[in-house]
Short mmCIF file of C-alpha atoms in Angstrom, two decimals:
data_model
loop_
_atom_site.label_atom_id
_atom_site.label_comp_id
_atom_site.label_asym_id
_atom_site.label_seq_id
_atom_site.Cartn_x
_atom_site.Cartn_y
_atom_site.Cartn_z
CA MET A 1 28.84 175.54 -40.16
CA THR A 2 26.73 175.56 -43.29
CA GLU A 3 25.64 172.48 -45.17
CA MET A 4 28.08 173.34 -47.93
CA THR A 5 31.21 173.44 -45.84
CA ALA A 6 30.19 170.34 -43.90
CA GLU A 7 29.81 168.49 -47.18
CA LYS A 8 33.20 169.80 -48.28
CA THR A 9 34.85 168.66 -45.08
CA ARG A 10 33.38 165.19 -45.38
CA ASN A 11 34.62 164.92 -48.94
CA SER A 12 38.08 166.10 -48.17
CA GLU A 13 38.27 163.86 -45.11
CA TRP A 14 37.36 160.78 -47.13
CA LYS A 15 39.94 161.71 -49.71
CA LYS A 16 42.58 162.08 -47.03
CA LEU A 17 41.57 158.84 -45.39
CA LEU A 18 41.84 156.90 -48.62
CA LEU A 19 45.10 158.62 -49.50
CA LEU A 20 46.60 157.68 -46.14
CA ALA A 21 45.24 154.15 -46.15
CA PHE A 22 46.10 153.11 -49.69
CA VAL A 23 49.05 155.28 -50.62
CA GLY A 24 50.69 156.54 -47.44
CA LEU A 25 50.47 153.33 -45.47
CA PRO A 26 51.99 151.01 -48.10
CA ILE A 27 54.77 153.47 -48.79
CA ALA A 28 55.49 153.81 -45.09
CA MET A 29 55.44 150.05 -44.64
CA PHE A 30 57.69 149.38 -47.58
CA GLY A 31 60.00 152.16 -46.46
CA ALA A 32 60.18 150.81 -42.94
CA ILE A 33 60.94 147.26 -44.04
CA ALA A 34 63.48 148.43 -46.60
CA THR A 35 65.15 150.56 -43.96
CA TYR A 36 65.17 147.62 -41.59
CA GLY A 37 66.73 145.40 -44.26
CA LEU A 38 69.24 148.08 -45.16
CA ILE A 39 70.24 148.58 -41.53
CA VAL A 40 70.72 144.84 -41.04
CA ARG A 41 72.71 144.65 -44.27
CA LEU A 42 74.90 147.58 -43.26
CA LEU A 43 75.39 146.06 -39.83
CA GLN A 44 76.40 142.84 -41.54
CA ILE A 45 78.86 144.69 -43.72
CA PHE A 46 80.43 146.87 -41.04
CA LEU A 47 79.86 145.34 -37.63
CA ILE A 48 78.66 141.79 -37.23
CA GLY A 49 80.26 140.48 -40.37
CA LEU A 50 78.70 139.10 -43.53
CA PRO A 51 76.79 135.88 -43.32
CA GLY A 52 79.67 133.75 -44.45
CA ALA A 53 82.62 136.05 -43.89
CA MET B 1 57.64 173.94 -48.34
CA LYS B 2 55.91 175.39 -45.33
CA LYS B 3 52.52 174.75 -46.94
CA ILE B 4 53.27 171.09 -47.36
CA TRP B 5 54.33 170.93 -43.75
CA ILE B 6 51.11 172.51 -42.51
CA TRP B 7 49.07 170.26 -44.80
CA LEU B 8 50.84 167.20 -43.46
CA ARG B 9 50.36 168.37 -39.89
CA ASN B 10 46.67 168.86 -40.45
CA LEU B 11 46.48 165.48 -42.15
CA PHE B 12 47.87 163.71 -39.13
CA CYS B 13 46.89 165.84 -36.16
CA LYS B 14 43.51 167.36 -36.95
CA PRO B 15 40.80 164.99 -35.76
CA ALA B 16 38.29 163.88 -38.34
CA ALA B 17 35.03 165.78 -37.90
CA LYS B 18 32.69 163.90 -40.18
CA ILE B 19 33.89 160.30 -40.41
CA GLY B 20 33.23 157.97 -37.52
CA LEU B 21 36.14 156.47 -35.59
CA GLY B 22 34.93 152.95 -36.36
CA VAL B 23 34.97 153.64 -40.09
CA LEU B 24 38.49 155.04 -39.83
CA VAL B 25 39.79 152.03 -37.96
CA THR B 26 38.03 149.61 -40.28
CA VAL B 27 39.38 151.27 -43.40
CA GLY B 28 42.84 151.36 -41.87
CA PHE B 29 42.58 147.70 -40.94
CA ILE B 30 41.53 146.63 -44.42
CA ALA B 31 44.24 148.78 -45.95
CA GLY B 32 46.77 147.11 -43.68
CA ILE B 33 45.70 143.63 -44.75
CA LEU B 34 45.83 144.56 -48.40
CA ALA B 35 49.21 146.21 -48.06
CA TRP B 36 50.73 143.21 -46.29
CA GLN B 37 49.25 140.89 -48.89
CA GLY B 38 50.64 143.07 -51.62
CA PHE B 39 54.03 143.14 -49.97
CA ASN B 40 54.17 139.38 -49.64
CA ALA B 41 53.02 138.97 -53.21
CA GLY B 42 55.84 141.25 -54.25
CA MET B 43 58.31 139.25 -52.16
CA ALA B 44 57.04 136.03 -53.68
CA ALA B 45 57.20 137.46 -57.18
CA THR B 46 60.81 138.45 -56.68
CA ASN B 47 61.47 134.94 -55.42
CA THR B 48 60.26 133.19 -58.54
CA GLU B 49 62.57 131.65 -61.01
CA GLU B 50 61.17 133.80 -63.81
CA PHE B 51 62.26 136.87 -61.93
CA CYS B 52 65.75 135.58 -61.17
CA VAL B 53 66.44 134.55 -64.73
CA SER B 54 64.94 137.72 -66.15
CA CYS B 55 68.53 138.90 -65.98
CA HIS B 56 70.43 137.11 -68.65
CA THR B 57 73.38 136.98 -66.27
CA MET B 58 71.37 134.46 -64.26
CA HIS B 59 70.18 132.55 -67.29
CA GLN B 60 73.28 130.41 -67.56
CA ASN B 61 72.77 129.15 -64.02
CA GLN B 62 69.29 127.98 -64.89
CA GLU B 63 70.46 126.13 -67.97
CA GLU B 64 72.96 124.29 -65.81
CA LEU B 65 70.38 123.60 -63.14
CA LYS B 66 68.23 121.91 -65.75
CA GLU B 67 70.86 119.21 -66.06
CA THR B 68 70.69 118.26 -62.40
CA VAL B 69 68.51 116.19 -60.14
CA HIS B 70 67.17 119.33 -58.52
CA TRP B 71 65.34 120.28 -61.69
CA SER B 72 63.64 117.04 -62.48
CA ASN B 73 63.57 113.81 -60.51
CA ARG B 74 61.40 110.85 -59.81
CA SER B 75 59.79 112.52 -56.78
CA GLY B 76 58.66 115.62 -58.66
CA VAL B 77 60.09 118.03 -56.12
CA ARG B 78 61.71 120.93 -57.83
CA ALA B 79 64.16 123.21 -56.04
CA GLN B 80 63.70 126.83 -57.06
CA CYS B 81 66.53 129.33 -57.09
CA SER B 82 65.14 130.93 -53.97
CA ASP B 83 64.92 127.59 -52.11
CA CYS B 84 68.68 127.44 -52.09
CA HIS B 85 69.67 131.07 -52.35
CA VAL B 86 67.21 133.18 -50.40
CA PRO B 87 67.16 132.82 -46.61
CA HIS B 88 63.83 131.76 -45.23
CA ASP B 89 63.57 133.77 -42.03
CA PHE B 90 62.42 137.35 -42.11
CA THR B 91 65.45 139.36 -41.02
CA ASP B 92 67.95 137.46 -43.16
CA LYS B 93 65.56 137.53 -46.06
CA MET B 94 65.15 141.31 -45.91
CA ALA B 95 68.90 141.79 -45.67
CA ARG B 96 69.36 139.48 -48.67
CA LYS B 97 66.81 141.50 -50.63
CA ILE B 98 68.79 144.64 -50.01
CA GLN B 99 71.91 142.83 -51.16
CA ALA B 100 69.96 141.78 -54.23
CA SER B 101 69.26 145.45 -54.91
CA VAL B 102 73.01 145.85 -55.13
CA GLU B 103 73.05 143.03 -57.68
CA VAL B 104 70.35 144.79 -59.67
CA TRP B 105 72.41 147.95 -59.48
CA SER B 106 75.50 146.22 -60.73
CA HIS B 107 73.41 144.71 -63.53
CA LEU B 108 71.96 148.05 -64.58
CA THR B 109 75.23 149.94 -64.34
CA GLY B 110 76.90 147.28 -66.41
CA LYS B 111 79.38 145.97 -63.90
CA ILE B 112 78.30 142.41 -64.65
CA ASP B 113 75.84 142.48 -67.51
CA THR B 114 77.16 140.04 -70.08
CA PRO B 115 77.68 136.29 -69.86
CA GLU B 116 81.40 136.87 -70.39
CA LYS B 117 81.72 139.18 -67.45
CA PHE B 118 79.62 136.81 -65.41
CA GLU B 119 81.96 133.93 -66.18
CA ALA B 120 84.91 136.10 -65.25
CA ASN B 121 83.36 136.87 -61.89
CA ARG B 122 82.01 133.44 -61.32
CA ALA B 123 84.67 132.10 -59.02
CA ARG B 124 84.16 135.09 -56.74
CA LEU B 125 80.37 134.78 -56.69
CA ALA B 126 80.54 131.06 -56.05
CA GLN B 127 82.98 131.67 -53.22
CA ASN B 128 80.48 134.10 -51.69
CA GLU B 129 77.84 131.42 -51.81
CA TRP B 130 80.16 128.78 -50.39
CA ASP B 131 81.07 131.10 -47.53
CA ARG B 132 77.44 131.79 -46.89
CA PHE B 133 76.52 128.11 -46.82
CA LYS B 134 79.50 127.35 -44.61
CA ALA B 135 78.49 130.00 -42.11
CA ASN B 136 74.88 128.91 -41.84
CA GLY B 137 75.58 125.19 -42.01
CA SER B 138 73.76 124.91 -45.35
CA LYS B 139 70.52 125.86 -43.68
CA GLU B 140 68.68 126.27 -46.96
CA CYS B 141 69.49 122.73 -48.09
CA ARG B 142 68.19 121.41 -44.82
CA THR B 143 64.72 122.76 -45.26
CA CYS B 144 64.40 119.88 -47.71
CA HIS B 145 67.17 117.48 -46.65
CA ASP B 146 67.53 116.48 -43.03
CA TYR B 147 70.24 114.24 -41.58
CA ASN B 148 67.75 112.83 -39.08
CA SER B 149 65.47 111.61 -41.82
CA MET B 150 68.17 110.03 -43.96
CA ASP B 151 68.22 106.31 -44.35
CA PHE B 152 71.88 105.66 -44.94
CA GLU B 153 71.27 102.03 -45.81
CA LYS B 154 69.29 103.10 -48.84
CA MET B 155 72.08 105.29 -50.13
CA ARG B 156 74.53 104.26 -52.74
CA GLU B 157 77.47 102.43 -51.28
CA THR B 158 79.84 105.25 -52.10
CA SER B 159 77.65 107.71 -50.22
CA ARG B 160 77.16 105.78 -47.00
CA GLU B 161 80.40 106.24 -45.10
CA ALA B 162 80.86 109.85 -46.10
CA MET B 163 77.27 110.76 -45.30
CA ARG B 164 77.24 108.93 -41.96
CA GLY B 165 80.33 110.83 -40.89
CA ALA B 166 78.80 114.08 -42.09
CA ALA B 167 75.65 113.47 -40.09
CA GLU B 168 77.66 112.65 -36.98
CA ARG B 169 79.51 115.93 -37.26
CA ASN B 170 76.34 117.73 -38.37
CA GLN B 171 78.52 119.10 -41.15
CA SER B 172 77.48 121.72 -43.67
CA CYS B 173 76.39 120.02 -46.91
CA VAL B 174 78.20 122.39 -49.23
CA ASP B 175 81.57 121.52 -47.63
CA CYS B 176 81.40 118.42 -49.78
CA HIS B 177 78.59 118.98 -52.27
CA GLN B 178 79.86 121.78 -54.45
CA GLY B 179 78.72 122.26 -57.97
CA ILE B 180 75.53 120.24 -57.38
CA ALA B 181 73.27 122.80 -58.98
CA HIS B 182 75.50 124.58 -61.44
CA LYS B 183 78.78 124.01 -63.14
CA LYS B 184 81.50 124.46 -60.58
CA PRO B 185 83.69 127.38 -61.58
CA GLU B 186 87.18 126.52 -62.72
CA LYS B 187 89.69 127.35 -60.08
CA THR B 188 92.82 126.76 -62.10
CA ASP B 189 94.03 130.31 -62.54
CA ALA B 190 93.58 131.33 -58.93
CA ARG B 191 96.93 130.82 -57.27
CA ASN B 192 96.85 129.39 -53.79
CA PRO B 193 97.87 132.37 -51.62
CA ALA B 194 100.11 130.07 -49.58
CA PHE B 195 102.55 130.12 -52.50
CA ASP B 196 102.98 133.86 -52.08
CA GLY B 197 104.39 133.24 -48.61
CA LEU B 198 106.85 130.73 -50.01
CA ILE B 199 107.94 133.03 -52.81
CA GLN B 200 108.48 135.76 -50.26
CA ALA B 201 110.59 133.45 -48.10
CA ALA B 202 112.58 132.55 -51.20
CA GLY B 203 113.13 136.23 -51.95
CA ASN B 204 114.77 136.64 -48.55
CA GLU B 205 117.01 133.60 -48.91
CA SER B 206 120.70 134.48 -49.24
CA VAL B 207 121.90 131.97 -51.77
CA LYS B 208 125.50 130.70 -51.60
CA VAL B 209 127.17 129.43 -54.74
CA GLY B 210 127.74 125.70 -54.54
CA GLY B 211 124.87 125.07 -52.12
CA THR B 212 121.82 122.92 -52.74
CA TYR B 213 118.43 124.62 -52.71
CA PHE B 214 114.80 123.70 -53.35
CA ASN B 215 112.42 125.21 -55.87
CA VAL B 216 109.30 126.81 -54.32
CA TYR B 217 107.07 127.19 -57.36
CA PRO B 218 106.70 125.21 -60.59
CA ARG B 219 108.38 127.16 -63.37
CA GLU B 220 110.49 127.32 -66.49
CA LEU B 221 114.04 126.06 -66.95
CA TYR B 222 116.09 127.95 -69.56
CA LEU B 223 119.06 127.04 -71.72
CA ASP B 224 120.58 130.51 -71.77
CA GLU B 225 121.45 133.22 -69.33
CA ALA B 226 119.03 135.69 -70.98
CA MET B 227 116.25 133.23 -70.17
CA SER B 228 114.87 133.22 -73.70
CA LYS B 229 115.14 129.56 -74.67
CA VAL B 230 112.88 127.31 -72.63
CA ALA B 231 114.39 123.95 -71.76
CA GLY B 232 111.57 122.49 -69.72
CA LYS B 233 109.76 122.75 -66.43
CA LEU B 234 111.14 122.50 -62.93
CA GLU B 235 108.74 121.07 -60.36
CA VAL B 236 108.07 122.41 -56.90
CA GLY B 237 110.35 120.93 -54.23
CA ALA B 238 112.98 119.97 -56.82
CA PRO B 239 116.56 120.22 -55.52
CA VAL B 240 119.06 122.27 -57.55
CA LYS B 241 122.72 123.09 -57.02
CA VAL B 242 123.44 126.77 -57.56
CA LEU B 243 126.53 127.29 -59.75
CA GLN B 244 126.52 131.04 -60.28
CA GLU B 245 124.33 134.14 -60.33
CA LYS B 246 124.20 136.74 -63.09
CA GLY B 247 121.74 139.63 -62.96
CA ASP B 248 118.28 138.22 -62.64
CA ALA B 249 119.35 134.72 -63.49
CA GLN B 250 120.82 131.79 -61.63
CA GLN B 251 122.75 128.94 -63.18
CA VAL B 252 121.84 125.66 -61.55
CA GLU B 253 122.72 122.02 -61.89
CA VAL B 254 119.86 119.56 -61.83
CA SER B 255 120.78 115.95 -61.16
CA ALA B 256 118.16 113.26 -61.13
CA TRP B 257 117.22 109.84 -62.45
CA ARG B 258 115.54 109.05 -65.71
CA LYS B 259 114.42 105.94 -67.55
CA SER B 260 116.63 105.00 -70.48
CA LYS B 261 113.57 103.93 -72.41
CA GLY B 262 111.86 106.67 -74.46
CA PHE B 263 113.19 110.19 -74.78
CA GLY B 264 114.18 110.61 -71.15
CA ARG B 265 112.19 113.81 -70.87
CA VAL B 266 110.89 113.19 -67.37
CA TRP B 267 113.44 113.33 -64.58
CA TYR B 268 112.82 111.76 -61.21
CA GLY B 269 114.23 112.62 -57.79
CA HIS B 270 115.11 109.10 -56.68
CA PHE B 271 116.07 105.81 -58.25
CA ALA B 272 112.98 103.85 -59.38
CA LYS B 273 110.55 106.27 -57.70
CA ASN B 274 108.04 108.18 -59.79
CA ILE B 275 108.60 111.52 -58.09
CA THR B 276 109.01 114.04 -60.88
CA VAL B 277 111.51 116.86 -60.45
CA ALA B 278 111.65 118.17 -64.00
CA THR B 279 110.20 117.64 -67.45
CA LEU B 280 112.40 118.62 -70.38
CA GLU B 281 111.69 119.50 -73.99
CA LYS B 282 112.32 116.54 -76.28
CA ALA B 283 115.29 118.09 -78.07
CA VAL B 284 116.84 119.17 -74.79
CA ALA B 285 116.48 115.74 -73.21
CA GLN B 286 118.22 114.20 -76.23
CA ASP B 287 121.09 116.69 -76.22
CA LYS B 288 124.17 114.61 -75.38
CA GLN B 289 126.29 117.75 -74.92
CA LEU B 290 124.04 119.00 -72.19
CA VAL B 291 122.93 115.88 -70.38
CA LYS B 292 125.67 113.96 -68.59
CA ILE B 293 125.02 110.42 -67.50
CA ALA B 294 126.87 109.30 -64.39
CA GLU B 295 125.66 105.74 -63.91
CA SER B 296 123.02 103.23 -65.02
CA LYS B 297 121.12 100.78 -62.86
CA GLU B 298 118.37 98.25 -63.45
CA ASP B 299 115.17 98.41 -61.42
CA PRO B 300 114.56 94.78 -60.44
CA ASN B 301 110.79 95.34 -60.14
CA THR B 302 110.21 96.55 -63.67
CA GLY B 303 113.39 95.54 -65.49
CA LEU B 304 113.80 99.11 -66.72
CA ILE B 305 117.21 100.76 -66.84
CA TRP B 306 117.46 104.01 -64.88
CA GLN B 307 120.19 106.55 -65.58
CA LYS B 308 121.59 109.04 -63.11
CA SER B 309 121.79 112.21 -65.19
CA SER B 310 122.70 115.82 -64.68
CA ALA B 311 122.55 119.02 -66.69
CA THR B 312 122.91 122.74 -66.11
CA PHE B 313 120.17 125.27 -66.76
CA TRP B 314 119.30 128.86 -66.00
CA ILE B 315 116.40 129.84 -63.80
CA LYS B 316 115.00 133.09 -62.51
CA LYS B 317 116.72 134.21 -59.35
CA GLY B 318 115.02 134.34 -55.97
CA GLU B 319 112.71 131.35 -56.07
CA VAL B 320 114.62 128.74 -54.11
CA VAL B 321 114.91 128.05 -50.37
CA ALA B 322 117.55 126.22 -48.37
CA SER B 323 115.28 123.61 -46.84
CA THR B 324 112.16 121.75 -47.88
CA ASP B 325 110.53 122.37 -44.50
CA PRO B 326 108.58 125.53 -45.42
CA ILE B 327 107.47 123.94 -48.69
CA TRP B 328 106.22 120.77 -47.01
CA SER B 329 104.52 122.71 -44.26
CA VAL B 330 102.41 124.57 -46.82
CA ALA B 331 101.66 121.26 -48.51
CA LYS B 332 100.78 119.62 -45.22
CA ASP B 333 98.23 122.33 -44.41
CA SER B 334 96.57 121.98 -47.79
CA TYR B 335 96.56 118.22 -47.44
CA LYS B 336 95.01 118.36 -43.99
CA ASN B 337 92.37 120.88 -44.99
CA SER B 338 91.33 119.34 -48.27
CA CYS B 339 91.62 115.64 -47.62
CA SER B 340 90.13 115.42 -44.14
CA VAL B 341 86.71 116.57 -45.26
CA CYS B 342 85.26 113.10 -45.89
CA HIS B 343 87.63 110.84 -43.96
CA LYS B 344 90.61 111.28 -41.70
CA GLN B 345 93.48 112.11 -44.03
CA PRO B 346 95.56 108.95 -44.51
CA ASP B 347 99.00 108.81 -42.91
CA GLU B 348 101.54 109.99 -45.50
CA ALA B 349 103.65 106.91 -44.84
CA HIS B 350 100.75 104.53 -45.26
CA PHE B 351 101.53 104.17 -48.96
CA ASP B 352 104.73 104.20 -51.01
CA ALA B 353 105.86 106.85 -53.47
CA ASN B 354 104.70 104.94 -56.53
CA THR B 355 101.24 104.19 -55.11
CA TRP B 356 100.36 107.76 -54.13
CA PRO B 357 99.89 109.24 -57.62
CA GLY B 358 97.06 106.83 -58.48
CA LEU B 359 95.31 107.20 -55.14
CA PHE B 360 95.74 110.93 -55.14
CA GLY B 361 94.54 111.29 -58.71
CA GLY B 362 91.36 109.41 -57.86
CA MET B 363 90.60 111.62 -54.88
CA VAL B 364 91.74 115.07 -55.88
CA GLY B 365 88.62 115.64 -57.98
CA PHE B 366 86.65 115.77 -54.73
CA THR B 367 88.64 118.77 -53.57
CA SER B 368 88.89 122.35 -54.77
CA MET B 369 92.70 122.39 -54.95
CA ASP B 370 94.13 124.30 -57.89
CA LYS B 371 96.64 122.67 -60.24
CA ASP B 372 99.79 123.96 -58.55
CA THR B 373 98.61 122.97 -55.11
CA GLN B 374 97.73 119.51 -56.38
CA GLY B 375 101.26 119.12 -57.69
CA LEU B 376 102.70 120.35 -54.42
CA VAL B 377 100.60 118.08 -52.20
CA LEU B 378 101.36 115.03 -54.32
CA LYS B 379 105.11 115.75 -54.10
CA TYR B 380 104.74 116.12 -50.36
CA LEU B 381 102.93 112.81 -50.02
CA GLN B 382 105.48 111.00 -52.17
CA ASN B 383 108.46 112.48 -50.38
CA ASN B 384 107.00 111.55 -47.01
CA SER B 385 105.74 108.16 -48.11
CA SER B 386 106.70 104.78 -46.66
CA ASP B 387 109.79 104.73 -48.91
CA PHE B 388 111.29 107.46 -46.76
CA LYS B 389 109.54 107.16 -43.41
CA LYS B 390 108.18 104.46 -41.17
CA PRO B 391 104.38 104.57 -40.74
CA SER B 392 103.59 106.35 -37.48
CA HIS B 393 101.23 103.73 -36.08
#
């Protein structure tokens, strides 16, 4: 491996790390919680009954 | 498509060659903290009052809240929208947020985007909230109010008995405290569904000419067979004698008592008892051709002369039944449900027919009965009062 490609790899790895940590992770978290909420809501609507119904 | 897939696979599965594991974990850890913080901040932001009232549909509710003790009081504790409306534990809260997304959707798509539409839907939305509070025992209220910490002695006298009983039963606050934060929606145009059952029963009744029947729903009396000239209003539970049937109409004879004083517009079911059976138009009540007077009697208690009168009218066919039993059973259910909330409902025969209207009028404001049901329950109480029955204790 030459110096050049090693430098390139390091750069691209940092970029990926930051992308995952500050873009991917929040999206995944939000998505997971939203899905969880949606599933509970759908369960409430179709199976366990609305809070109040 | 395939490229993206390979890129993603490399992103996740190819080990990092140049960045230390410790750095990776640390960065991930920090990112996690920040993300969770950000998420909670977002949750909090969407729980603020500013956010809720950013929809003008919600604005009206805030204006009304400003009038109440929950907005400003001597203790300086202010209840926010979310204190009462957004569940406090995680799962319920997330589910509520998803439901809120539906609200946002219906706002954006214009289902309920003007104050007028909001008012029109208000009874339904309030009912949703009442149901929710009923099901969770008014959990949100109790994060601030707790039966165990209440000093009943310090309450107003009118609150004490009701609140003691409520605490004993651990009852849901909103059973009794409706409309504490906003204007309570008018319930007048929503017909009590129990009437539908009665009207159905009346539709199946095979009416015999000459028989006496009872009206199941308050409605118009007419002078003519075509039912175009209104003569007055026939009350629920009023007895009528069916004279003949023609098409959609029925000719009936109404006989009742009225006071000789005044125009004689209001007709009562029994001598000297204020149980209304019909209210006539002024001109109709004065019509000597129509109204026949059979006898006159003086009420010794008031010195007023009461006249036994009768007249014939037309009514719409299919709204009478042969016995008052189904009518009173609907009334009894409403009475039991609505009037046992704060105290055991009083025995019907504990008061007489002329005392009930005052007592009932003073109490009915505490309940959510609509106008027709109020009329029905009052008639029931009067007709089963001590004038007609012995008290059961």
